[in-house]
PDB file of C-alpha atoms in Angstrom:
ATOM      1  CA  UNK A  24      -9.014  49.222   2.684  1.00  0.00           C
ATOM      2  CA  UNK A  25     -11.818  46.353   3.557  1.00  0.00           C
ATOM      3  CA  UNK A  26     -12.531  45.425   0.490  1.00  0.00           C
ATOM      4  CA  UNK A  27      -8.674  45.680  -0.530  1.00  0.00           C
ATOM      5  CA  UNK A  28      -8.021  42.589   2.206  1.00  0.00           C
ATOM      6  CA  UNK A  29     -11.356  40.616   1.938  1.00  0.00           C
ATOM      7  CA  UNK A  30     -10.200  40.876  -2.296  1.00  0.00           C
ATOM      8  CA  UNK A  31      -7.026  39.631  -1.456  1.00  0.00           C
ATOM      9  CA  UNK A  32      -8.406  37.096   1.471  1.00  0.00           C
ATOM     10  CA  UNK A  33     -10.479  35.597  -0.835  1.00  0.00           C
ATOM     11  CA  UNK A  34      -7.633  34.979  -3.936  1.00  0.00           C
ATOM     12  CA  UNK A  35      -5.533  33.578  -0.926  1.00  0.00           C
ATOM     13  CA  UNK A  36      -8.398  31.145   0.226  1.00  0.00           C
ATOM     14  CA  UNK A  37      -9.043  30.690  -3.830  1.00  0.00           C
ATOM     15  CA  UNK A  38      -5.516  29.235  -4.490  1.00  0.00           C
ATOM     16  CA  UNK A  39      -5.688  27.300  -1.134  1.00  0.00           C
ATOM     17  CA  UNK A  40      -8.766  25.363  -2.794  1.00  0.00           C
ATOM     18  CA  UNK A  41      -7.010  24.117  -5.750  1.00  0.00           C
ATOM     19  CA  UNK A  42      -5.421  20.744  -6.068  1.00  0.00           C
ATOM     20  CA  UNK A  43      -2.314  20.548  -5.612  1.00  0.00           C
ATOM     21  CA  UNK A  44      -0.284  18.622  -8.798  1.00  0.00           C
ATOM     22  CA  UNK A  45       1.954  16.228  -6.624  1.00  0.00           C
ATOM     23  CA  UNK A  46       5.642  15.221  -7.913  1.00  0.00           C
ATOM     24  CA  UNK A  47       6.181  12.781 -10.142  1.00  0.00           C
ATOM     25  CA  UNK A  48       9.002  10.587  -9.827  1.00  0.00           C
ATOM     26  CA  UNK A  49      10.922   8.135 -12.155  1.00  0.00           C
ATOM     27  CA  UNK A  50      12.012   5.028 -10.152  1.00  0.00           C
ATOM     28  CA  UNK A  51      14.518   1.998 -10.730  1.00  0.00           C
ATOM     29  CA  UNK A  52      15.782  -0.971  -8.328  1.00  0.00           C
ATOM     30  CA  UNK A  53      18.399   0.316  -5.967  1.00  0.00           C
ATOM     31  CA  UNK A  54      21.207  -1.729  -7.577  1.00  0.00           C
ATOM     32  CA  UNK A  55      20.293  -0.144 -11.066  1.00  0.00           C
ATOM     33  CA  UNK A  56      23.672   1.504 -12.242  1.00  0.00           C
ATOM     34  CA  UNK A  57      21.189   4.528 -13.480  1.00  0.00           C
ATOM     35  CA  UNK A  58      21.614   7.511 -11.649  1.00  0.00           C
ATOM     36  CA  UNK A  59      20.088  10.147 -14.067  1.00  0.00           C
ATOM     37  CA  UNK A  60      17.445  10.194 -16.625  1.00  0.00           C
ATOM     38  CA  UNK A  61      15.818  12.771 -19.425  1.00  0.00           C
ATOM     39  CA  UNK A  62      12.203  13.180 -19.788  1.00  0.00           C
ATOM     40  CA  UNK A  63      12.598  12.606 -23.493  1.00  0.00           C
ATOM     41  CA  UNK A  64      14.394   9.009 -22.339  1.00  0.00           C
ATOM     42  CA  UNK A  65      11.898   8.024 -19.551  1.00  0.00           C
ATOM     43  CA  UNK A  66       9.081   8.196 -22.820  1.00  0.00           C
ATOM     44  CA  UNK A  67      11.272   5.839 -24.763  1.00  0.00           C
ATOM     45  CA  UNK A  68      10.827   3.037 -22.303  1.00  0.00           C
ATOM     46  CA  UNK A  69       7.309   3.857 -21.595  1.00  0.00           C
ATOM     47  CA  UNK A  70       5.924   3.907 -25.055  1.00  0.00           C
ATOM     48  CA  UNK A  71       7.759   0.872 -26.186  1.00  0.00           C
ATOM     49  CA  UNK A  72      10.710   2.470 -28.287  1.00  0.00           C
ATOM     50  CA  UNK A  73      13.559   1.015 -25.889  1.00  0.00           C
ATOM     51  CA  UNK A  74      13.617  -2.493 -24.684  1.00  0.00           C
ATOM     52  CA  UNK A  75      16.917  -1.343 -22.266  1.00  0.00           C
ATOM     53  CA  UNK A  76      14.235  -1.172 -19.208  1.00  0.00           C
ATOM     54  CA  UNK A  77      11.576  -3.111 -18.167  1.00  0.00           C
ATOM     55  CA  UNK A  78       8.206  -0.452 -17.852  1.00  0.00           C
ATOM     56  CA  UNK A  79       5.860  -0.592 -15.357  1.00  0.00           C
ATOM     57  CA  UNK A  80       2.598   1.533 -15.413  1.00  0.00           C
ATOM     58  CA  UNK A  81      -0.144   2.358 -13.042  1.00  0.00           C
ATOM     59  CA  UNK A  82      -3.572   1.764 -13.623  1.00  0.00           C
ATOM     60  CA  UNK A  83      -5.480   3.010 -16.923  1.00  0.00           C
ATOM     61  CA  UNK A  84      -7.328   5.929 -16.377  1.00  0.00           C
ATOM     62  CA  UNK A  85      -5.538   6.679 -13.093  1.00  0.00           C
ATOM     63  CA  UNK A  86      -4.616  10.798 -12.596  1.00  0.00           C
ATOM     64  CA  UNK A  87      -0.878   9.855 -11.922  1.00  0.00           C
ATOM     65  CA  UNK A  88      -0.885   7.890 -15.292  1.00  0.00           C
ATOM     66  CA  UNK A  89      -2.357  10.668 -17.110  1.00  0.00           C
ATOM     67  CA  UNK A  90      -0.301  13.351 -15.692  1.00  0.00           C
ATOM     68  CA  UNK A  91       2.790  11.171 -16.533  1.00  0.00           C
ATOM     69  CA  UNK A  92       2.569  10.741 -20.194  1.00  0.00           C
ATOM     70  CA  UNK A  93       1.378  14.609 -20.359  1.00  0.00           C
ATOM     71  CA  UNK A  94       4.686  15.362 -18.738  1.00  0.00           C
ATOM     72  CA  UNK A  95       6.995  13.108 -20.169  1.00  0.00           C
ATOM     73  CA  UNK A  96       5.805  13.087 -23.501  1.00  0.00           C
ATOM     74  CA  UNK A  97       3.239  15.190 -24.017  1.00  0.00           C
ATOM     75  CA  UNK A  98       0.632  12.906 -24.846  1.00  0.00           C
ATOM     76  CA  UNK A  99      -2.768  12.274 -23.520  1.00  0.00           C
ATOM     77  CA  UNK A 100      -4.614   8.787 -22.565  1.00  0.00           C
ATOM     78  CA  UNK A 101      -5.828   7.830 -26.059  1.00  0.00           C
ATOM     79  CA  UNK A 102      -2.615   8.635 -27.813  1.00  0.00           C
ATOM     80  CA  UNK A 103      -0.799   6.779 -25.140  1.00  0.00           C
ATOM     81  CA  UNK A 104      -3.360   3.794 -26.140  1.00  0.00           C
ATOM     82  CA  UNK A 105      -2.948   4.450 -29.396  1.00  0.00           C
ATOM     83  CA  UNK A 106       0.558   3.980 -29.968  1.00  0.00           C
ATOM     84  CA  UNK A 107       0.671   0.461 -27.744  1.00  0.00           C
ATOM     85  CA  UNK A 108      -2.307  -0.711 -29.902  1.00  0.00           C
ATOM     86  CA  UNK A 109       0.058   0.187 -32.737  1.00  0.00           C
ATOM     87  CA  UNK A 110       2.919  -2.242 -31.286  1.00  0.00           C
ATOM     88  CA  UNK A 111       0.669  -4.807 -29.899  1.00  0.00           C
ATOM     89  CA  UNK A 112      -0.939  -5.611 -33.437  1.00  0.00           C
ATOM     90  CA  UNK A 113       2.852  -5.654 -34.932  1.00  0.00           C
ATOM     91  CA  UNK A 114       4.023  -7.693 -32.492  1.00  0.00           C
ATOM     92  CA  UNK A 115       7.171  -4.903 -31.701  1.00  0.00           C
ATOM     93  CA  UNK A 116       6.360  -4.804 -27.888  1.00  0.00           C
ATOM     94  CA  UNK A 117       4.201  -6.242 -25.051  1.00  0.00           C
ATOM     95  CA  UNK A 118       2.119  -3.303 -22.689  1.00  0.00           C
ATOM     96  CA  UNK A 119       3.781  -2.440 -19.650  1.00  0.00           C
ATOM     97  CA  UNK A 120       2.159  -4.467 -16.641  1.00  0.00           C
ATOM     98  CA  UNK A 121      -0.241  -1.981 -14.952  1.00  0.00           C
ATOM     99  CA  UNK A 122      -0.557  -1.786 -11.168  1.00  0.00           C
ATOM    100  CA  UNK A 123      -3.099   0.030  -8.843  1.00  0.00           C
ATOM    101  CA  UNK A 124      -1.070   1.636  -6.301  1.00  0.00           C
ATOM    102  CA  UNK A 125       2.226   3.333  -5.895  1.00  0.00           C
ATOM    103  CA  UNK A 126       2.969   0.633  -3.126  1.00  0.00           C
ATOM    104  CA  UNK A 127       2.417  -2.253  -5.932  1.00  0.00           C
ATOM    105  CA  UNK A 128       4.914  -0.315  -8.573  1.00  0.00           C
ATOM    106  CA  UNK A 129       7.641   0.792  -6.105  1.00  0.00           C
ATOM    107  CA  UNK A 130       7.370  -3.388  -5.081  1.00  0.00           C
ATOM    108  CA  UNK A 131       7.572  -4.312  -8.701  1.00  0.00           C
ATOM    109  CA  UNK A 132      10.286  -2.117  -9.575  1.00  0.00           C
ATOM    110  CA  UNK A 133      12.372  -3.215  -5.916  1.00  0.00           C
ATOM    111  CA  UNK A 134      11.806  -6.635  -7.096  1.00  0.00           C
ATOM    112  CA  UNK A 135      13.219  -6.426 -10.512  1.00  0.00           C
ATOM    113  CA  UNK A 136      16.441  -5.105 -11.274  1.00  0.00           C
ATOM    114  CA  UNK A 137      15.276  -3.926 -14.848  1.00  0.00           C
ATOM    115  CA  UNK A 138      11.883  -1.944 -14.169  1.00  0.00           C
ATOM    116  CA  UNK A 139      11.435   1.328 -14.476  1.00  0.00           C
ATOM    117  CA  UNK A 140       8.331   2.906 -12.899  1.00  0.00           C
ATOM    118  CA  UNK A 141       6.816   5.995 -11.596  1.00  0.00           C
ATOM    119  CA  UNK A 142       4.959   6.953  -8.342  1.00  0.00           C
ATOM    120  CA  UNK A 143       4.425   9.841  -6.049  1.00  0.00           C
ATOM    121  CA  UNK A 144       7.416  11.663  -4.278  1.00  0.00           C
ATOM    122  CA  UNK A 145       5.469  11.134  -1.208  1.00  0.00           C
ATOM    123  CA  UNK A 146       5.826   7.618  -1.852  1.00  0.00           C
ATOM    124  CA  UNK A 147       9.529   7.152  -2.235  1.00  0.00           C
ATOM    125  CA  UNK A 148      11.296   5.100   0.348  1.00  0.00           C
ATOM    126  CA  UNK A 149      14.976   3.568   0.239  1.00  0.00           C
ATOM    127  CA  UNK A 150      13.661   0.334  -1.990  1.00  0.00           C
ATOM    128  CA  UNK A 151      13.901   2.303  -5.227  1.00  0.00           C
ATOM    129  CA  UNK A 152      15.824   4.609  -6.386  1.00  0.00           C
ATOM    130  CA  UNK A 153      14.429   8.487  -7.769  1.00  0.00           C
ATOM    131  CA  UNK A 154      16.450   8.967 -11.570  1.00  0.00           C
ATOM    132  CA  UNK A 155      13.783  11.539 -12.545  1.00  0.00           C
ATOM    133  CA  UNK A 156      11.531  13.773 -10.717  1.00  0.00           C
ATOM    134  CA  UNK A 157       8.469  15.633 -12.867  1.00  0.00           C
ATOM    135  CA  UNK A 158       7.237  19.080 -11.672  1.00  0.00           C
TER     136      UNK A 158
END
């Protein structure tokens, strides 16, 4: 029976260990008539295939920016580079402007009634508004 709970003790500490993946959450400006968005549409914006919103990204190389694109469009840093490279050199589409915090996006995307961003559910307040929220 010990070594049945000091087993199970030890999964249960085990688990407690890992990271935990925070939420992910799709913002817009408050007075954006959006109320509801796809994953498959939020990656349309965000790798340059829709003009309708203006994208803003967090910083290159950041976890929340990688977790993102692996969860809204299954693609991974370099593809993500990749295909904006692709645009760039065409001249189809200019980067999203990249910001360092989830304070600087949510402020970007409050300030313009176009953006589209993403940040941490923790982060949310009543300046944006959540139209997508990633597991």
């Amino acid at each position: 029976m010990k070594k049945i709970l000091s087993a199970l003790l030890a999964s249960a500490l085990a688990a407690a260990a890992l990271p935990a993946s925070a939420e992910i959450v799709v913002i817009v400006n408050k007075d954006n008539p959006a109320s509801r968005m796809f994953s498959e549409q939020a990656s349309q914006f965000f790798l340059g295939k829709s003009a309708m919103f203006t994208p803003v990204d967090q910083s290159e190389g950041s976890k929340i920016r990688t977790d993102f694109y692996q969860k809204v469009a299954e693609k991974d840093p370099a593809q993500v580079k990749a295909i904006w490279s692709k645009l760039v050199f065409t001249g189809k589409a200019t980067p999203p402007k990249e910001f360092k915090s989830n304070a600087e996006v949510k402020k970007a995307v409050a300030d313009d009634p176009k953006a589209i961003g993403y940040i941490d559910k923790s982060a949310v307040d009543d300046s944006v508004k959540v139209i997508l929220t990633l597991p």
